[in-house]
mmCIF file of C-alpha atoms in Angstrom:
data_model
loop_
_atom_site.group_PDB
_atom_site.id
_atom_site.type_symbol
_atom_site.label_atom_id
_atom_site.label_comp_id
_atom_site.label_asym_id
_atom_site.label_seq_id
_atom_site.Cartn_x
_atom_site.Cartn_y
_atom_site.Cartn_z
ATOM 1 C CA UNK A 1 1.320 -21.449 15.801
ATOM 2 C CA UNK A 2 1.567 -20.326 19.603
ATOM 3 C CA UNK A 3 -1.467 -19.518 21.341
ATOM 4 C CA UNK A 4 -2.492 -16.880 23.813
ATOM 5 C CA UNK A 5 -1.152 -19.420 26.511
ATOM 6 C CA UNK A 6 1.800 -20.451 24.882
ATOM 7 C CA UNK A 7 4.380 -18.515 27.250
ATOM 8 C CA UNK A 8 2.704 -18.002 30.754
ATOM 9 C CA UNK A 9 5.843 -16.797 31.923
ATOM 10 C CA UNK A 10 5.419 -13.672 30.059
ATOM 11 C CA UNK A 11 1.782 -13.777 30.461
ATOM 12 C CA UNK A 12 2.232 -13.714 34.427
ATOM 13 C CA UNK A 13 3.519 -10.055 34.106
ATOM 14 C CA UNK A 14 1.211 -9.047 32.193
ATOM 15 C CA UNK A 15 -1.178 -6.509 33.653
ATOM 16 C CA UNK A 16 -4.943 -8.375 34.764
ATOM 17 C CA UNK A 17 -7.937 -6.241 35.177
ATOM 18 C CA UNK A 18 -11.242 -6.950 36.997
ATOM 19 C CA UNK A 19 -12.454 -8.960 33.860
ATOM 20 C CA UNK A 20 -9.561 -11.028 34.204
ATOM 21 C CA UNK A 21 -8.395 -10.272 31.291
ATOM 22 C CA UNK A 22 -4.851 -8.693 30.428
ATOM 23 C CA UNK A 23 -3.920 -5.849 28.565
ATOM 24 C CA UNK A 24 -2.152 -7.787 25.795
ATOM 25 C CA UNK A 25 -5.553 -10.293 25.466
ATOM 26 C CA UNK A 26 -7.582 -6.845 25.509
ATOM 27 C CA UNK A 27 -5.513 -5.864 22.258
ATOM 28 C CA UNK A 28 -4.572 -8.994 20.429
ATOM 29 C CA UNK A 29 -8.812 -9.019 20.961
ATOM 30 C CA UNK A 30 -9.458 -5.920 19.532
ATOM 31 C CA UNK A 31 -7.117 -6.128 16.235
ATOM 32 C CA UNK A 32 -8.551 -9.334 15.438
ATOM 33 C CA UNK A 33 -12.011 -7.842 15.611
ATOM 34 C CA UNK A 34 -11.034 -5.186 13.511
ATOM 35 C CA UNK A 35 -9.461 -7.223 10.910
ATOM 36 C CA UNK A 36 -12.536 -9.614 10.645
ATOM 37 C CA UNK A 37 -14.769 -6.217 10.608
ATOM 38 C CA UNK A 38 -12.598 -5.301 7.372
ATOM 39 C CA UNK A 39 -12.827 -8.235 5.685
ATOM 40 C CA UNK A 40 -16.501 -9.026 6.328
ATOM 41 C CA UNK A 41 -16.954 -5.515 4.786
ATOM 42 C CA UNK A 42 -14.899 -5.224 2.211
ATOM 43 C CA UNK A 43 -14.504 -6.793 -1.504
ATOM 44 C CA UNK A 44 -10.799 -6.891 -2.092
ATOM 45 C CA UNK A 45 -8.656 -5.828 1.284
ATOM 46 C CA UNK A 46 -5.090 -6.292 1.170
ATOM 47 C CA UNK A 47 -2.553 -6.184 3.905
ATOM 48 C CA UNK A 48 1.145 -4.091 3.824
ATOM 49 C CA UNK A 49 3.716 -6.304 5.165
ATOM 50 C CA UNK A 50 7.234 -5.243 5.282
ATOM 51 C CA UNK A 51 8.908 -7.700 7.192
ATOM 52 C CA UNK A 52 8.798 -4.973 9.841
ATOM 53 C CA UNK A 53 8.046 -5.696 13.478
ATOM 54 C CA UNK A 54 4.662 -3.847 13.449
ATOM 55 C CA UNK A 55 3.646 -5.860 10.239
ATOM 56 C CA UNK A 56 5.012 -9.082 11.700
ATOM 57 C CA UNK A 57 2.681 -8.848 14.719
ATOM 58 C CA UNK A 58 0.066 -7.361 12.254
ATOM 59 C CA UNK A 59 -0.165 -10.600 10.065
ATOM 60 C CA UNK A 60 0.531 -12.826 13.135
ATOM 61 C CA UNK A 61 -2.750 -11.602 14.130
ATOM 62 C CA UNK A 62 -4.789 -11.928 10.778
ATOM 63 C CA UNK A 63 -3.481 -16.077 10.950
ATOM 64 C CA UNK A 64 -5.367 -16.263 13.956
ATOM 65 C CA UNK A 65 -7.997 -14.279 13.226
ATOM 66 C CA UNK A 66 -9.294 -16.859 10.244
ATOM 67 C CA UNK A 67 -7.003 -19.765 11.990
ATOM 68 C CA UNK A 68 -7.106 -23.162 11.201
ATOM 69 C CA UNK A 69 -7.688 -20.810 7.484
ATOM 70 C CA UNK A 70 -5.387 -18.907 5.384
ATOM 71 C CA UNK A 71 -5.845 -15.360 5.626
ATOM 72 C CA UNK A 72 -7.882 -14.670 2.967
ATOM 73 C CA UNK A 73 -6.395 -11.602 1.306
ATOM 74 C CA UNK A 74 -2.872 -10.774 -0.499
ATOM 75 C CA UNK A 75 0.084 -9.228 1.227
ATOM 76 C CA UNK A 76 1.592 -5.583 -0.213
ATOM 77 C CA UNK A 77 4.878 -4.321 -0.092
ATOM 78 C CA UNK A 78 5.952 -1.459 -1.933
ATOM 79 C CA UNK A 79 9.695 -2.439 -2.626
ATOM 80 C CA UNK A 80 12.115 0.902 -2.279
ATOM 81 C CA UNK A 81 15.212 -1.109 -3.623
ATOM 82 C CA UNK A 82 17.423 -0.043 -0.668
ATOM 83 C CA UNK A 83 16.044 -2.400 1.395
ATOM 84 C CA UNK A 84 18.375 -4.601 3.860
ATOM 85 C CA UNK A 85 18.555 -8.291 2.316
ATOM 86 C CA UNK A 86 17.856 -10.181 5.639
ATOM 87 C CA UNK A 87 14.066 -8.598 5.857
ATOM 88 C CA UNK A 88 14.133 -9.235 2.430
ATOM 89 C CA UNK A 89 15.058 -12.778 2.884
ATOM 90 C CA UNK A 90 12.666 -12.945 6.000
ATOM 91 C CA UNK A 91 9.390 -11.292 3.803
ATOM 92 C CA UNK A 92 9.827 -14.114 1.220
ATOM 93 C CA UNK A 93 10.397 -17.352 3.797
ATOM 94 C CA UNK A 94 7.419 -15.741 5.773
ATOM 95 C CA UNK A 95 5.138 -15.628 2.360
ATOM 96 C CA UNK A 96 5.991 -19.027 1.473
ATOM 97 C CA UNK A 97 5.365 -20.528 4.816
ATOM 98 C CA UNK A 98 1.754 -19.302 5.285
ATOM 99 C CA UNK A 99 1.132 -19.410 1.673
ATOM 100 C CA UNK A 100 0.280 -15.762 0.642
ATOM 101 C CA UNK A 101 0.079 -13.888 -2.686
ATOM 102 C CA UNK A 102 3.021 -11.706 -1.977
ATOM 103 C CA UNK A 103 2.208 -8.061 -4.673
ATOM 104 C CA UNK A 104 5.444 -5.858 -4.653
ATOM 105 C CA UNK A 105 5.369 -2.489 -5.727
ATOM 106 C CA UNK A 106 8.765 -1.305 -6.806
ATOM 107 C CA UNK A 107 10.469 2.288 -6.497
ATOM 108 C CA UNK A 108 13.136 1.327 -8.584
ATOM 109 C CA UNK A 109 10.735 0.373 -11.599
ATOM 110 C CA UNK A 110 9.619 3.487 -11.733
ATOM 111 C CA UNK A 111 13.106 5.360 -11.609
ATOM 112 C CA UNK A 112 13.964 3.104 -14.337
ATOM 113 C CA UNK A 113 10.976 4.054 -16.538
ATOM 114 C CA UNK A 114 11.394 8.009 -15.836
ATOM 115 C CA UNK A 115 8.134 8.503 -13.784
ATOM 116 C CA UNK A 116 9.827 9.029 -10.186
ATOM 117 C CA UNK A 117 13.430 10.579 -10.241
ATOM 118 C CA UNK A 118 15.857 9.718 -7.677
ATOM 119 C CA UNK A 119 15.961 12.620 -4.147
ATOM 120 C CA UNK A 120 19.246 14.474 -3.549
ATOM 121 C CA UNK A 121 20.099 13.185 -0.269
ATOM 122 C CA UNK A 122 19.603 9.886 -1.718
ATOM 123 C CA UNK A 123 16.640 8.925 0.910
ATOM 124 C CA UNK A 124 13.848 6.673 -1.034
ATOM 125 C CA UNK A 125 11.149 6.367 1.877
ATOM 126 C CA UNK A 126 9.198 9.426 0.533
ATOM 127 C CA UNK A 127 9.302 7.697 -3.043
ATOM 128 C CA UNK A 128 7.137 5.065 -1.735
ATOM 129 C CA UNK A 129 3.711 7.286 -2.393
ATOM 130 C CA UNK A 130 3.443 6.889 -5.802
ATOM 131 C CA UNK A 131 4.503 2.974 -6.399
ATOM 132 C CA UNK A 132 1.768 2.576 -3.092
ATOM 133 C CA UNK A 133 -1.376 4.402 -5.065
ATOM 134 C CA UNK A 134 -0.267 2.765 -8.144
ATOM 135 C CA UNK A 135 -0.283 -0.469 -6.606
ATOM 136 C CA UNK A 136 -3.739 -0.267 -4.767
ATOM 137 C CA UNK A 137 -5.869 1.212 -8.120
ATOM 138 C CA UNK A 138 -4.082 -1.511 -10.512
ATOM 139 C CA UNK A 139 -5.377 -4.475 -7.783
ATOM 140 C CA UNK A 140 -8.373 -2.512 -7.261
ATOM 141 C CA UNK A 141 -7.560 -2.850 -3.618
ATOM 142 C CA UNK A 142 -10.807 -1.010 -1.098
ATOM 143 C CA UNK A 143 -9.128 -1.729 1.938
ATOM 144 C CA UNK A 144 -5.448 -1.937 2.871
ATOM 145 C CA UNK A 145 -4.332 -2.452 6.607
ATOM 146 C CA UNK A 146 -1.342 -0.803 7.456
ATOM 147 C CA UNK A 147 1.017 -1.191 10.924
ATOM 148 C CA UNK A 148 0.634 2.007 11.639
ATOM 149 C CA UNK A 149 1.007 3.061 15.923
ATOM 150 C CA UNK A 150 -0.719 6.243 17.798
ATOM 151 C CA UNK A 151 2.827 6.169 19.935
ATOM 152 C CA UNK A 152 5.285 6.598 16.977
ATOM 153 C CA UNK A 153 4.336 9.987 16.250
ATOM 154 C CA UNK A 154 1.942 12.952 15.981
ATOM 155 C CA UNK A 155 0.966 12.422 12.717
ATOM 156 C CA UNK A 156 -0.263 9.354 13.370
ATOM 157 C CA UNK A 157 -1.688 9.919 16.914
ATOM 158 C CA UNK A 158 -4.183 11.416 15.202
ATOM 159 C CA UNK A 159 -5.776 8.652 13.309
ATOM 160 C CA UNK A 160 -8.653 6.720 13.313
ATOM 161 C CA UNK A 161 -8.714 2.860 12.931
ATOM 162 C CA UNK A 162 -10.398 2.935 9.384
ATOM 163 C CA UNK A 163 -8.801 6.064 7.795
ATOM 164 C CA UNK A 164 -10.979 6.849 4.362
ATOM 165 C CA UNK A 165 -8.418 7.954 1.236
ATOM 166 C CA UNK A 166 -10.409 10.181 -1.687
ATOM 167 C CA UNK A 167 -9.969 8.825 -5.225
ATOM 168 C CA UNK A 168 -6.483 9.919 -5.377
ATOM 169 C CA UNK A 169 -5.381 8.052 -2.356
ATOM 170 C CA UNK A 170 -4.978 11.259 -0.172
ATOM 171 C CA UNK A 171 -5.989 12.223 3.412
ATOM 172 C CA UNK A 172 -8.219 14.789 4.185
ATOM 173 C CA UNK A 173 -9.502 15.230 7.681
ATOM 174 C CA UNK A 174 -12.784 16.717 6.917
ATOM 175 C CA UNK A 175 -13.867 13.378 5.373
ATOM 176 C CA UNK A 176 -12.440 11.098 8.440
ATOM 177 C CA UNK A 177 -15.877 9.759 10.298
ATOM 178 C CA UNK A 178 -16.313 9.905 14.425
ATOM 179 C CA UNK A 179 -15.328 6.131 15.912
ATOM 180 C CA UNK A 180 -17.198 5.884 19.000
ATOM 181 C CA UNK A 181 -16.417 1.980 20.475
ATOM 182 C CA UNK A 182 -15.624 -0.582 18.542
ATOM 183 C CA UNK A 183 -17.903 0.947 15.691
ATOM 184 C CA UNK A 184 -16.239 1.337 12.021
ATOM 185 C CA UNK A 185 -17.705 3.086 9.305
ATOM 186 C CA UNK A 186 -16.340 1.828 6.359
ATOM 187 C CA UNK A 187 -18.790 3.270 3.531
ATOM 188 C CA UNK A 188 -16.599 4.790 0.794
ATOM 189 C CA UNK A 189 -17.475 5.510 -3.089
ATOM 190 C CA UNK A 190 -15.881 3.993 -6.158
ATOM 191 C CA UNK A 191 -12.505 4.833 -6.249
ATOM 192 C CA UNK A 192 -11.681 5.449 -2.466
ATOM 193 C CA UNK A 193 -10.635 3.211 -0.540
ATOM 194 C CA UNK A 194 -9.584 3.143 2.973
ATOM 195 C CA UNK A 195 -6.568 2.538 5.383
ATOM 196 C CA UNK A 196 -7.019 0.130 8.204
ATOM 197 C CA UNK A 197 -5.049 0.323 11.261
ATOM 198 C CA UNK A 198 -5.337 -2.736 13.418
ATOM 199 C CA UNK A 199 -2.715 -2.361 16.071
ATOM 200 C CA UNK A 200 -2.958 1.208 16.593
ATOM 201 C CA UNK A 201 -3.951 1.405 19.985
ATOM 202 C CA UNK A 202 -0.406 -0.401 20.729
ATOM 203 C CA UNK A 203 2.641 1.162 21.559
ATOM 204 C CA UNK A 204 6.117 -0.676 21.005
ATOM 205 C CA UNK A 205 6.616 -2.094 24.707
ATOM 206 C CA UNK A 206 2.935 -3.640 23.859
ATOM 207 C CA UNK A 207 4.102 -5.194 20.343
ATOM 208 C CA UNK A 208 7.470 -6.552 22.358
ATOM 209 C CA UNK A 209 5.531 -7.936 24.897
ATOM 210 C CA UNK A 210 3.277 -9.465 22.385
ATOM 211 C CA UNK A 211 6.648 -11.298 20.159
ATOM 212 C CA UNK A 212 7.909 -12.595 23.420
ATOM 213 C CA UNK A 213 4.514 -14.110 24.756
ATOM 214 C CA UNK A 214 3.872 -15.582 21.088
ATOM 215 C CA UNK A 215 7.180 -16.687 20.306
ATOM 216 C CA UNK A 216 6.992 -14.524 16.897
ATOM 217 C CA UNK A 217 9.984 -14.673 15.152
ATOM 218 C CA UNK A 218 11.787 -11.361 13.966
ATOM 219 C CA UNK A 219 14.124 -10.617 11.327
ATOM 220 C CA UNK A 220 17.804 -10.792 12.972
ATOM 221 C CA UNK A 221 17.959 -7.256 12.757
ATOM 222 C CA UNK A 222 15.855 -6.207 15.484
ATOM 223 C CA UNK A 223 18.712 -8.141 17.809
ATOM 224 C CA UNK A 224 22.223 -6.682 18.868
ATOM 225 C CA UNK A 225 24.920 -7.842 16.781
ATOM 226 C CA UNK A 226 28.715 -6.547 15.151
ATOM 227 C CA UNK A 227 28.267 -4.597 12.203
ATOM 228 C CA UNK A 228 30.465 -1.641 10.373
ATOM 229 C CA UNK A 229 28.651 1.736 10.789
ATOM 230 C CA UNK A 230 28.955 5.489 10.382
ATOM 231 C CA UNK A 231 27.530 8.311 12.105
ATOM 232 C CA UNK A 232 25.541 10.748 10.165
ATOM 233 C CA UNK A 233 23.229 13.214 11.248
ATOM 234 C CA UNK A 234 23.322 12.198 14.754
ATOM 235 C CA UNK A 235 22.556 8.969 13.764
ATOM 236 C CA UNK A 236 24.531 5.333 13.627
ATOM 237 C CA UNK A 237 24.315 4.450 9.965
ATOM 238 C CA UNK A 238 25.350 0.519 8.639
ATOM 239 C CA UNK A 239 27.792 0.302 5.977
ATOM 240 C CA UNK A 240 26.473 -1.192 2.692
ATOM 241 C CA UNK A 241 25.545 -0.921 -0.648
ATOM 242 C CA UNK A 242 22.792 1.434 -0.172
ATOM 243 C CA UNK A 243 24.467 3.516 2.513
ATOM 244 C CA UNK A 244 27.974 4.312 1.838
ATOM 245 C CA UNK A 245 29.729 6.763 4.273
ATOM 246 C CA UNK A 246 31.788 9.749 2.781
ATOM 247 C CA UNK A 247 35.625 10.142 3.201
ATOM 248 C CA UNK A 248 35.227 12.153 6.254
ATOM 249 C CA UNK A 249 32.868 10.102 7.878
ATOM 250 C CA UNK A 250 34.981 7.019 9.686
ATOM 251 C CA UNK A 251 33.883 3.543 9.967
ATOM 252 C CA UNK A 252 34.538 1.377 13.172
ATOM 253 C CA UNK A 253 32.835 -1.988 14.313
ATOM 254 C CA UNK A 254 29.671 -1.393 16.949
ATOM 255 C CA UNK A 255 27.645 -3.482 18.540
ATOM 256 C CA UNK A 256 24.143 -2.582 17.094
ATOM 257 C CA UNK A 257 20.000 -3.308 16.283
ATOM 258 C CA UNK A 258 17.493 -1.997 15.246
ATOM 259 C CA UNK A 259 14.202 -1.100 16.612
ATOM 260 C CA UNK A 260 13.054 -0.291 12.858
ATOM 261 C CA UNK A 261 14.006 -1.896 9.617
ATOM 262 C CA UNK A 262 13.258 0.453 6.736
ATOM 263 C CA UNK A 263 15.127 1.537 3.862
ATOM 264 C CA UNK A 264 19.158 1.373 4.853
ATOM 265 C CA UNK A 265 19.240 4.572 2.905
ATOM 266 C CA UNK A 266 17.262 6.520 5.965
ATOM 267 C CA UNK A 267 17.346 3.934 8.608
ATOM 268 C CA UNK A 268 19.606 4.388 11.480
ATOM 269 C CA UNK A 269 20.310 1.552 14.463
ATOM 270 C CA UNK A 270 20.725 1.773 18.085
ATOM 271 C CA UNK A 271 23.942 0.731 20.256
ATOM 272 C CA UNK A 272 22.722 -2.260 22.215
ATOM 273 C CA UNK A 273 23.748 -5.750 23.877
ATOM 274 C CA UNK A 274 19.874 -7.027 23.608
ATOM 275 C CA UNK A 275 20.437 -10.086 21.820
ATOM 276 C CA UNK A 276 17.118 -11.523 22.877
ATOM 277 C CA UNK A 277 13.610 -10.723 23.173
ATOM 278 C CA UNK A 278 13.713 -10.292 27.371
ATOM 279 C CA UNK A 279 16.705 -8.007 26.794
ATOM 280 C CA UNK A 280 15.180 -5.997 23.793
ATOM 281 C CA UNK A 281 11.782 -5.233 26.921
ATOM 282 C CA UNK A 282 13.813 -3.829 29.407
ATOM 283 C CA UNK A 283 15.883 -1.326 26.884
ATOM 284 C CA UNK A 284 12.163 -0.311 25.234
ATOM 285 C CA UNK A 285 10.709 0.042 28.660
ATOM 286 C CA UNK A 286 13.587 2.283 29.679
ATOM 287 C CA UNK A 287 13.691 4.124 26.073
ATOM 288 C CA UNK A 288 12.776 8.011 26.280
ATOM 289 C CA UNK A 289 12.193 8.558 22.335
ATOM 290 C CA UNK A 290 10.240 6.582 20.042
ATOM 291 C CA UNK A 291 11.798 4.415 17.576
ATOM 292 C CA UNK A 292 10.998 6.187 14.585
ATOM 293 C CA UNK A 293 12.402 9.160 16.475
ATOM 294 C CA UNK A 294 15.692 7.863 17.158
ATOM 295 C CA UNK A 295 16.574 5.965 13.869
ATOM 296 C CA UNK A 296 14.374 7.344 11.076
ATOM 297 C CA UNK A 297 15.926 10.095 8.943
ATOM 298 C CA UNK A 298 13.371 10.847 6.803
ATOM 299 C CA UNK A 299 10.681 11.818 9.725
ATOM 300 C CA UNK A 300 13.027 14.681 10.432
ATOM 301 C CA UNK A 301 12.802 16.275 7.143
ATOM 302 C CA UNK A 302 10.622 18.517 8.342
ATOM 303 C CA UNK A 303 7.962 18.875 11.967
ATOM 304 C CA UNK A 304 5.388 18.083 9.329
ATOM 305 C CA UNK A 305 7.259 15.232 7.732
ATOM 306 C CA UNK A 306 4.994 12.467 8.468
ATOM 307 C CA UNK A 307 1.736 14.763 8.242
ATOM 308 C CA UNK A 308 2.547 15.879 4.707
ATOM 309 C CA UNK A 309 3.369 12.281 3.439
ATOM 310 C CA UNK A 310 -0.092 11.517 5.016
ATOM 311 C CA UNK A 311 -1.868 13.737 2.930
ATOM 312 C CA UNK A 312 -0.306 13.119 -0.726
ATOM 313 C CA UNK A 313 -1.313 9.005 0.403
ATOM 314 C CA UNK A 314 1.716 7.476 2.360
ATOM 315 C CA UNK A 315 0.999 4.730 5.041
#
């Protein structure tokens, strides 16, 4: 593993402040805290991991927090079945090398079996609730960090580090306790449990910053590279198996990444030439939207997209 020294050329531009410590140290500092915090409170915490950036950085963090250790907790992701095959490929390598207890929660199980029926626009992303709760009461899970960001959007601006979750996995904001420091509450009654949001405080030039200084590796998708794609919606959609484009929408050879890697049924990418982690920090520090803004279909349903899904028990 790379250490907090590993790359001191990326270090060097790193802001310093009087304690002589930089912003990135300040923040890699703080997550582990609050990850340790978690698991010294809690009986069975479990972690989402995606193979998404955020969750990369996310479980980058918990190996150091209990380094030379394993991290001592399973990892959760809630399977929609449209997923793209390289972060599948990349979730199971990344499993296998640190030796986690990988629990998948699948959408398409439940489609099968009746209990969630497919959406008309074909999007699964806000099917993801109900596999989620179900997965968190059968492991009996009290504690579940999630890679959630105050920058990517209102919704989530709004939420504290430890986020309690009633006994039916939903948000209210009554029951959401003041934070004041670096002082978690995490008292909850049987049945609740609560959502833990370790790199919150981060915004996505800060997790960039933070995979080029550590040397983290990303699925290829988050560089550019030639693929087939659509436009839909506004949006630059990739030709495959999950997202087919209709007769009158035209297919033509780009030169594309992402800056999310959801499900391909809602995800959209970016045109870009940043085939490398240098190149991928100057087109975030120069981006004017955030990423979920530009390439995620299914925040647009609605202004309250993300706020709704928050209540019923999503991320």
């Amino acid at each position: 593993m790379s250490t907090a020294t590993a790359a001191p050329a990326q270090r060097a531009a790193d802001v310093v402040d009087l304690t002589g410590q930089s912003a990135l140290a300040r923040l890699e500092a703080e997550s582990i805290h609050i990850i340790r915090e978690v698991v010294a409170e809690f009986d069975r915490p479990a972690m989402l991991f995606s193979g998404g950036k955020d969750s990369v950085v996310m479980l980058h963090l918990a190996a150091k927090a209990f380094w030379p250790g394993k991290i001592p907790f399973p990892v959760v992701h809630i399977d929609t079945g449209h997923n793209f095959e390289e972060v599948l490929d990349f979730r199971d390598r990344t499993v296998e090398r640190l030796g986690l207890k990988l629990v998948v929660g699948s959408v398409q199980e439940l489609i099968d079996s009746g209990e969630l029926a497919e959406r008309a626009d074909g999007t699964r992303n806000p099917l993801q609730t109900v596999p989620l709760l179900r997965t968190i009461a059968q492991h009996r899970f009290d504690a579940v960090f999630g890679g959630a960001r105050r920058d990517e959007d209102r919704a989530r601006a709004k939420e504290r580090i430890l986020s309690l979750r009633d006994e039916f996995g939903q948000w209210d904001p009554r029951s959401q306790r003041p934070e004041l420091w670096n002082l978690y509450n995490g008292r909850h009654r049987p049945g609740q449990h609560v959502r833990a949001f370790p790199i919150s405080n981060w915004t996505e030039l800060d997790v960039w910053r933070y995979i080029a200084a550590e040397e983290i590796e990303l699925p290829p998708l988050y560089y550019a590279h030639e693929r087939e794609v659509f436009h839909r919606d506004g949006m630059i959609r990739a030709v495959g198996p999950h997202s087919l484009p209709t007769p009158e929408e035209p297919t033509e050879q780009l030169r594309v990444r992402y800056r999310t890697v959801g499900d391909m049924s809602c995800t959209g990418a970016v045109l870009s030439d940043a085939a490398d982690n240098a190149a991928v920090l100057r087109e975030v520090a120069a981006a004017t939207i955030t990423e979920r803004g530009a390439t995620r279909a299914d925040d647009r349903l609605s202004e309250a997209a993300m706020e709704d899904r928050k209540k019923d028990g999503y991320f």
